[in-house]
Amino acid sequence: LWQEQRRFMLRNMRDFGFGKRSDSLEHDLQEEVQDLIDLIRKGNADICKDRVAKIPELLYAINANMAIQIYSGDRKPLPEAYEFGHIMAEQAKVIDATTGALNITPWMRHLFPSLIGYNVTKKATKYAKQFVDSLISNHKENMSDETSNDFIDRYIQEMKNRICRGDEYTSFTERQLQVIGLDMLFAASTTIPFMTSFILLLLTKYKEVQRKCQEEIDNVVGQNRLPTLQDRQFLPYCEATIREAMRYQTLAPLGVPHKALEDTTLGGYFIPKGTMVLTSIYSAHRDDKVWD
């Protein structure tokens, strides 16, 4: 199932800017960035006041809205996008797949549901499902066979094609579309704000690096427009800074859990079938033999 779904996603997501430059996606992103700048200037009682911003809260709406637009072609008002991003971020804090108590000792949810974050996860999951279901329902009501403006359009059209071909055991179902939406929106609404927060923190600590980045941006972009992907080739110091920050502050230190599908031996260690395997990306990123 996952291979078929993955192929479909990669093939269609490229049309929406995944893995290549997209003028429409870049335009949408610039709109979100401009809204972010306006928010900082005008202030907001909850996340930004007197030009003092809460991080990563300030970034929730922009990232949530970008993912929502790719998935559904819709752009939510700032309060609604912020609420979605905020709830997903709170859930991310308690469901860490490697160190979260809820994953390591799931039985504790029966004894201490609030303490280990089970109630937060339960509430957030219900909210996210309702949110995604509303996006899908709107498409089903308003979609025509001639339109294909976003991922939901493409997926529903594929569902119809499978039915027409008599594919009785198709994996393309509304339930699967919902799961993809949950995965896509959750990941985009949490990882990017968190990583951007780390980058801003490091720039605050290392003033000289911050100054050089600002000088490069001023020389290439100026102060009268927003940067574009076309500027990227002329901003090597900024890109190097971002990449180094991502190495130094590893967002997922133990990566994504995997499971051994059969008995195997790796590096002299026997790994039985069914064993959960974690890779220490953090140790690779902080190896003294490689990095100064």
Coordinates of N, CA, C and O in Angstrom, one line a residue, residues 81-217:
A81 N -5.6 29.4 10.9 CA -4.3 28.7 10.6 C -3.5 28.6 11.9 O -2.8 27.6 12.1
Y82 N -3.5 29.7 12.7 CA -2.6 29.7 13.9 C -3.2 28.6 14.9 O -2.4 27.9 15.5
E83 N -4.5 28.5 15.0 CA -5.0 27.5 15.9 C -4.6 26.1 15.5 O -4.2 25.3 16.3
F84 N -4.7 25.8 14.2 CA -4.3 24.5 13.7 C -2.8 24.2 14.0 O -2.5 23.2 14.6
G85 N -2.0 25.2 13.7 CA -0.5 25.0 13.9 C -0.2 24.9 15.4 O 0.6 24.1 15.8
H86 N -0.9 25.6 16.2 CA -0.6 25.6 17.7 C -1.0 24.2 18.2 O -0.3 23.6 19.0
I87 N -2.2 23.7 17.9 CA -2.6 22.4 18.4 C -1.7 21.3 17.9 O -1.4 20.4 18.7
M88 N -1.3 21.4 16.6 CA -0.4 20.3 16.2 C 1.0 20.4 16.9 O 1.6 19.4 17.2
A89 N 1.4 21.6 17.2 CA 2.7 21.7 17.9 C 2.6 21.2 19.3 O 3.6 20.5 19.8
E90 N 1.5 21.4 20.0 CA 1.3 20.9 21.3 C 1.3 19.4 21.3 O 1.8 18.7 22.2
Q91 N 0.7 18.8 20.3 CA 0.7 17.4 20.1 C 2.1 16.8 19.9 O 2.5 15.8 20.5
A92 N 2.8 17.5 19.1 CA 4.2 17.1 18.7 C 5.1 17.0 20.0 O 6.0 16.1 20.1
K93 N 4.8 17.8 21.0 CA 5.6 17.8 22.2 C 5.4 16.6 23.0 O 6.3 16.2 23.8
V94 N 4.3 15.9 22.9 CA 4.0 14.7 23.7 C 4.1 13.4 23.0 O 3.9 12.4 23.7
I95 N 4.2 13.4 21.7 CA 4.2 12.1 21.0 C 5.6 11.8 20.4 O 5.6 11.0 19.4
D96 N 6.6 12.4 20.9 CA 8.0 12.1 20.4 C 8.1 10.5 20.3 O 8.0 9.8 21.3
A97 N 8.5 10.1 19.2 CA 8.5 8.6 18.9 C 9.7 7.9 19.6 O 9.8 6.7 19.7
T98 N 10.7 8.7 20.1 CA 11.9 8.1 20.7 C 12.0 8.4 22.2 O 12.6 7.6 23.0
T99 N 11.5 9.5 22.7 CA 11.7 9.8 24.1 C 10.4 10.2 24.8 O 10.3 10.3 26.1
G100 N 9.3 10.3 24.1 CA 8.0 10.6 24.7 C 7.5 9.5 25.6 O 7.5 8.3 25.2
A101 N 7.0 9.8 26.8 CA 6.5 8.8 27.7 C 5.3 8.0 27.1 O 5.1 6.8 27.4
L102 N 4.5 8.7 26.3 CA 3.3 8.1 25.7 C 3.7 7.0 24.8 O 3.0 6.0 24.7
N103 N 4.8 7.1 24.1 CA 5.3 6.0 23.2 C 6.1 5.0 23.9 O 6.0 3.8 23.6
I104 N 6.9 5.4 24.9 CA 7.7 4.4 25.6 C 6.9 3.5 26.5 O 7.1 2.3 26.6
T105 N 6.0 4.2 27.2 CA 5.1 3.4 28.2 C 3.6 3.8 27.9 O 3.0 4.5 28.7
P106 N 3.1 3.3 26.8 CA 1.7 3.6 26.5 C 0.7 3.2 27.5 O -0.4 3.8 27.6
W107 N 1.0 2.2 28.3 CA 0.0 1.7 29.3 C -0.3 2.8 30.4 O -1.3 2.7 31.0
M108 N 0.7 3.7 30.5 CA 0.5 4.8 31.5 C -0.7 5.7 31.2 O -1.2 6.4 32.1
R109 N -1.2 5.6 30.0 CA -2.3 6.5 29.6 C -3.6 6.1 30.4 O -4.5 7.0 30.6
H110 N -3.6 4.9 30.9 CA -4.8 4.5 31.7 C -4.7 5.0 33.1 O -5.7 5.1 33.8
L111 N -3.5 5.3 33.6 CA -3.3 5.7 35.0 C -3.1 7.3 35.1 O -3.7 7.9 36.0
F112 N -2.3 7.8 34.1 CA -2.0 9.3 34.2 C -2.2 9.9 32.8 O -1.3 10.3 32.2
P113 N -3.5 9.9 32.3 CA -3.7 10.4 30.9 C -3.3 11.8 30.7 O -2.8 12.2 29.6
S114 N -3.4 12.7 31.7 CA -3.0 14.1 31.6 C -1.5 14.3 31.7 O -0.9 15.0 31.0
L115 N -1.0 13.5 32.7 CA 0.5 13.7 33.0 C 1.4 13.4 31.8 O 2.3 14.1 31.5
I116 N 1.0 12.3 31.1 CA 1.9 11.9 29.9 C 1.5 12.4 28.6 O 2.0 12.1 27.6
G117 N 0.4 13.2 28.6 CA 0.0 13.9 27.4 C -1.0 13.2 26.5 O -1.3 13.6 25.4
Y118 N -1.6 12.1 27.1 CA -2.6 11.3 26.3 C -3.8 12.2 26.0 O -4.4 12.1 24.9
N119 N -4.3 12.9 27.0 CA -5.5 13.8 26.7 C -5.2 14.8 25.7 O -6.1 15.1 24.9
V120 N -4.0 15.4 25.7 CA -3.6 16.4 24.6 C -3.7 15.7 23.3 O -4.2 16.3 22.3
T121 N -3.1 14.5 23.2 CA -3.0 13.8 21.9 C -4.4 13.5 21.4 O -4.8 13.6 20.2
K122 N -5.3 13.0 22.3 CA -6.6 12.6 21.9 C -7.4 13.8 21.4 O -8.1 13.7 20.4
K123 N -7.3 14.9 22.1 CA -8.0 16.1 21.7 C -7.5 16.6 20.4 O -8.3 17.0 19.5
A124 N -6.2 16.6 20.2 CA -5.6 17.2 19.0 C -5.9 16.3 17.8 O -6.1 16.8 16.7
T125 N -5.9 15.0 18.0 CA -6.2 14.0 16.9 C -7.6 14.2 16.4 O -7.9 14.2 15.2
K126 N -8.6 14.4 17.4 CA -10.0 14.6 17.0 C -10.1 15.9 16.2 O -10.8 15.9 15.2
Y127 N -9.5 16.9 16.7 CA -9.5 18.2 16.0 C -9.0 18.2 14.6 O -9.6 18.7 13.7
A128 N -7.8 17.5 14.5 CA -7.2 17.4 13.2 C -8.0 16.6 12.2 O -8.1 17.0 11.0
K129 N -8.6 15.5 12.6 CA -9.5 14.7 11.8 C -10.7 15.5 11.3 O -11.0 15.5 10.1
Q130 N -11.3 16.3 12.2 CA -12.4 17.1 11.8 C -12.0 18.2 10.8 O -12.7 18.5 9.8
F131 N -10.8 18.7 11.0 CA -10.3 19.8 10.1 C -10.1 19.3 8.7 O -10.5 19.9 7.7
V132 N -9.4 18.1 8.6 CA -9.1 17.5 7.3 C -10.4 17.0 6.6 O -10.6 17.2 5.4
D133 N -11.3 16.5 7.4 CA -12.6 16.0 6.8 C -13.3 17.1 6.2 O -14.0 17.0 5.2
S134 N -13.3 18.3 6.9 CA -14.0 19.5 6.3 C -13.4 19.9 5.0 O -14.1 20.3 4.1
L135 N -12.1 19.8 4.9 CA -11.4 20.2 3.6 C -11.8 19.2 2.5 O -12.1 19.6 1.4
I136 N -11.9 17.9 2.8 CA -12.3 16.9 1.8 C -13.8 17.1 1.4 O -14.1 17.0 0.3
S137 N -14.6 17.3 2.4 CA -16.1 17.5 2.2 C -16.3 18.7 1.2 O -17.2 18.6 0.3
N138 N -15.6 19.7 1.5 CA -15.8 20.9 0.6 C -15.4 20.6 -0.8 O -16.1 21.1 -1.8
H139 N -14.4 19.8 -1.0 CA -14.0 19.4 -2.4 C -15.0 18.5 -3.0 O -15.3 18.7 -4.2
K140 N -15.5 17.6 -2.3 CA -16.5 16.7 -2.9 C -17.8 17.4 -3.3 O -18.4 17.0 -4.3
E141 N -18.1 18.5 -2.6 CA -19.3 19.2 -2.9 C -19.1 20.2 -4.1 O -20.0 20.4 -4.9
N142 N -17.9 20.7 -4.3 CA -17.7 21.7 -5.3 C -16.8 21.3 -6.4 O -16.6 22.1 -7.4
M143 N -16.2 20.1 -6.4 CA -15.3 19.7 -7.4 C -16.0 19.3 -8.7 O -17.1 18.8 -8.7
S144 N -15.3 19.7 -9.8 CA -15.8 19.2 -11.1 C -14.6 18.4 -11.8 O -13.5 18.5 -11.4
D145 N -15.0 17.6 -12.8 CA -14.0 16.8 -13.4 C -12.9 17.5 -14.2 O -11.9 17.0 -14.5
E146 N -13.2 18.8 -14.5 CA -12.3 19.6 -15.2 C -11.2 20.3 -14.3 O -10.2 20.8 -14.8
T147 N -11.4 20.3 -13.0 CA -10.5 21.0 -12.1 C -9.5 20.0 -11.5 O -9.9 18.9 -11.2
S148 N -8.3 20.5 -11.3 CA -7.3 19.7 -10.7 C -6.3 20.6 -10.1 O -5.1 20.7 -10.5
N149 N -6.7 21.4 -9.1 CA -5.9 22.5 -8.6 C -5.1 22.2 -7.4 O -4.2 23.0 -7.0
D150 N -5.3 21.0 -6.8 CA -4.6 20.7 -5.5 C -4.5 19.2 -5.3 O -5.0 18.4 -6.2
F151 N -3.9 18.8 -4.2 CA -3.7 17.3 -4.0 C -5.1 16.6 -3.9 O -5.2 15.5 -4.4
I152 N -6.0 17.2 -3.1 CA -7.3 16.5 -2.9 C -8.0 16.3 -4.3 O -8.5 15.2 -4.5
D153 N -8.0 17.3 -5.1 CA -8.6 17.1 -6.5 C -8.0 15.9 -7.2 O -8.7 15.1 -7.7
R154 N -6.6 15.8 -7.2 CA -5.9 14.7 -7.9 C -6.3 13.4 -7.3 O -6.5 12.4 -8.0
Y155 N -6.4 13.3 -5.9 CA -6.6 12.1 -5.3 C -8.1 11.6 -5.5 O -8.3 10.4 -5.8
I156 N -9.0 12.5 -5.4 CA -10.4 12.1 -5.6 C -10.6 11.6 -7.1 O -11.3 10.7 -7.3
Q157 N -9.9 12.3 -8.0 CA -10.0 11.9 -9.4 C -9.4 10.5 -9.6 O -10.0 9.7 -10.3
E158 N -8.3 10.2 -8.9 CA -7.8 8.8 -8.9 C -8.7 7.8 -8.3 O -8.8 6.7 -8.9
M159 N -9.4 8.2 -7.3 CA -10.4 7.3 -6.7 C -11.5 6.9 -7.7 O -11.9 5.8 -7.8
K160 N -11.9 8.0 -8.4 CA -13.0 7.7 -9.4 C -12.5 6.9 -10.6 O -13.2 6.0 -11.0
N161 N -11.2 7.1 -11.0 CA -10.6 6.3 -12.0 C -10.5 4.8 -11.6 O -10.8 3.9 -12.5
R162 N -10.2 4.6 -10.4 CA -10.0 3.2 -9.9 C -11.4 2.5 -9.9 O -11.5 1.3 -10.3
I163 N -12.4 3.2 -9.5 CA -13.8 2.7 -9.5 C -14.2 2.3 -10.9 O -14.8 1.3 -11.2
C164 N -14.0 3.2 -11.8 CA -14.4 3.0 -13.2 C -13.7 1.8 -13.8 O -14.2 1.1 -14.7
R165 N -12.4 1.6 -13.4 CA -11.7 0.4 -13.9 C -12.1 -0.9 -13.2 O -11.6 -2.0 -13.5
G166 N -13.0 -0.8 -12.2 CA -13.4 -2.0 -11.5 C -12.4 -2.5 -10.5 O -12.3 -3.7 -10.2
D167 N -11.5 -1.6 -10.0 CA -10.5 -2.0 -9.0 C -11.1 -2.2 -7.7 O -11.3 -1.3 -6.9
E168 N -11.4 -3.5 -7.4 CA -12.2 -3.8 -6.2 C -11.4 -3.6 -4.9 O -11.9 -3.3 -3.8
Y169 N -10.1 -3.8 -5.0 CA -9.3 -3.8 -3.8 C -8.3 -2.6 -3.8 O -7.2 -2.6 -3.4
T170 N -8.8 -1.5 -4.3 CA -8.0 -0.3 -4.4 C -7.6 0.3 -3.0 O -8.4 0.2 -2.1
S171 N -6.4 0.8 -2.9 CA -5.9 1.5 -1.7 C -6.3 3.0 -1.7 O -6.1 3.7 -0.7
F172 N -6.9 3.4 -2.8 CA -7.2 4.8 -2.9 C -8.7 5.0 -2.4 O -9.6 4.8 -3.1
T173 N -8.7 5.4 -1.1 CA -10.0 5.5 -0.4 C -10.0 6.9 0.3 O -9.0 7.6 0.5
E174 N -11.2 7.3 0.7 CA -11.3 8.6 1.4 C -10.6 8.5 2.7 O -10.0 9.5 3.2
R175 N -10.6 7.4 3.4 CA -9.9 7.2 4.6 C -8.4 7.4 4.4 O -7.7 8.1 5.2
Q176 N -7.8 6.9 3.3 CA -6.4 7.0 3.0 C -6.1 8.5 2.7 O -5.0 9.0 3.1
L177 N -7.0 9.2 2.0 CA -6.8 10.6 1.8 C -6.8 11.4 3.0 O -6.0 12.3 3.2
Q178 N -7.6 11.0 4.0 CA -7.6 11.7 5.3 C -6.2 11.5 6.0 O -5.7 12.4 6.6
V179 N -5.7 10.2 6.0 CA -4.5 9.9 6.7 C -3.3 10.7 6.0 O -2.5 11.2 6.7
I180 N -3.3 10.8 4.7 CA -2.3 11.5 4.0 C -2.3 13.0 4.5 O -1.3 13.6 4.7
G181 N -3.5 13.5 4.5 CA -3.7 14.9 5.0 C -3.2 15.1 6.4 O -2.5 16.1 6.6
L182 N -3.5 14.2 7.3 CA -3.0 14.3 8.6 C -1.5 14.3 8.7 O -0.9 15.1 9.4
D183 N -0.9 13.4 8.0 CA 0.5 13.3 8.0 C 1.2 14.6 7.4 O 2.1 15.1 7.9
M184 N 0.6 15.0 6.3 CA 1.2 16.2 5.6 C 1.1 17.5 6.4 O 2.1 18.2 6.6
L185 N -0.1 17.7 6.9 CA -0.3 19.0 7.7 C 0.4 19.0 9.0 O 0.9 20.0 9.5
F186 N 0.4 17.8 9.7 CA 1.1 17.7 11.0 C 2.6 18.0 10.8 O 3.2 18.8 11.6
A187 N 3.2 17.3 9.8 CA 4.6 17.5 9.6 C 5.0 18.9 9.3 O 5.9 19.5 9.9
A188 N 4.3 19.5 8.4 CA 4.6 20.9 7.9 C 4.4 21.9 9.0 O 5.1 22.9 9.1
S189 N 3.4 21.6 9.8 CA 3.0 22.6 10.9 C 3.9 22.6 12.1 O 3.8 23.5 12.9
T190 N 4.7 21.6 12.2 CA 5.5 21.4 13.4 C 7.0 21.5 13.1 O 7.8 22.3 13.8
T191 N 7.5 20.8 12.1 CA 9.0 20.7 11.9 C 9.6 22.0 11.5 O 10.6 22.4 12.0
I192 N 9.0 22.7 10.6 CA 9.5 23.9 10.1 C 9.5 25.0 11.1 O 10.6 25.7 11.3
P193 N 8.4 25.3 11.9 CA 8.5 26.3 12.9 C 9.6 26.0 14.0 O 10.3 26.9 14.4
F194 N 9.7 24.7 14.4 CA 10.7 24.3 15.4 C 12.1 24.6 14.9 O 13.0 25.1 15.6
M195 N 12.4 24.1 13.6 CA 13.7 24.3 13.1 C 14.1 25.8 12.9 O 15.2 26.2 13.1
T196 N 13.1 26.5 12.4 CA 13.3 28.0 12.2 C 13.6 28.6 13.5 O 14.4 29.6 13.6
S197 N 13.0 28.2 14.6 CA 13.2 28.7 15.9 C 14.6 28.5 16.3 O 15.3 29.4 16.9
F198 N 15.1 27.3 16.1 CA 16.5 27.0 16.4 C 17.5 27.9 15.7 O 18.5 28.3 16.2
I199 N 17.2 28.1 14.4 CA 18.1 28.9 13.6 C 18.1 30.4 14.1 O 19.2 31.0 14.2
L200 N 16.9 30.9 14.5 CA 16.9 32.2 15.0 C 17.6 32.3 16.4 O 18.3 33.3 16.7
L201 N 17.5 31.3 17.1 CA 18.2 31.2 18.4 C 19.7 31.3 18.2 O 20.4 32.0 18.9
L202 N 20.2 30.5 17.3 CA 21.6 30.5 17.0 C 22.1 31.8 16.5 O 23.2 32.3 16.8
L203 N 21.3 32.4 15.6 CA 21.7 33.7 15.1 C 21.7 34.8 16.2 O 22.5 35.7 16.1
T204 N 20.9 34.6 17.1 CA 20.9 35.6 18.3 C 22.2 35.4 19.1 O 22.7 36.4 19.6
K205 N 22.6 34.1 19.2 CA 23.8 33.8 20.0 C 25.1 34.3 19.3 O 26.0 34.8 19.9
Y206 N 25.1 34.0 18.0 CA 26.3 34.3 17.2 C 26.1 35.6 16.3 O 25.7 35.5 15.2
K207 N 26.4 36.7 17.0 CA 26.1 38.0 16.4 C 26.8 38.2 15.0 O 26.3 38.8 14.1
E208 N 28.1 37.8 15.0 CA 28.8 38.0 13.8 C 28.2 37.3 12.6 O 28.2 37.8 11.4
V209 N 27.8 36.0 12.8 CA 27.1 35.3 11.7 C 25.8 36.0 11.3 O 25.5 36.1 10.1
Q210 N 25.1 36.5 12.3 CA 23.9 37.2 12.0 C 24.2 38.5 11.1 O 23.5 38.7 10.2
R211 N 25.2 39.2 11.5 CA 25.6 40.4 10.7 C 26.0 40.0 9.3 O 25.5 40.7 8.4
K212 N 26.7 39.0 9.1 CA 27.1 38.6 7.7 C 25.9 38.1 6.9 O 25.9 38.5 5.7
C213 N 25.0 37.4 7.5 CA 23.8 37.0 6.8 C 23.0 38.3 6.4 O 22.5 38.3 5.2
Q214 N 22.9 39.2 7.3 CA 22.1 40.4 7.0 C 22.8 41.2 5.9 O 22.1 41.7 5.0
E215 N 24.1 41.3 5.9 CA 24.8 42.0 4.9 C 24.6 41.4 3.5 O 24.4 42.1 2.5
E216 N 24.7 40.1 3.5 CA 24.5 39.4 2.2 C 23.1 39.6 1.6 O 22.9 39.8 0.4
I217 N 22.1 39.5 2.5 CA 20.7 39.7 2.1 C 20.5 41.1 1.6 O 19.9 41.4 0.5

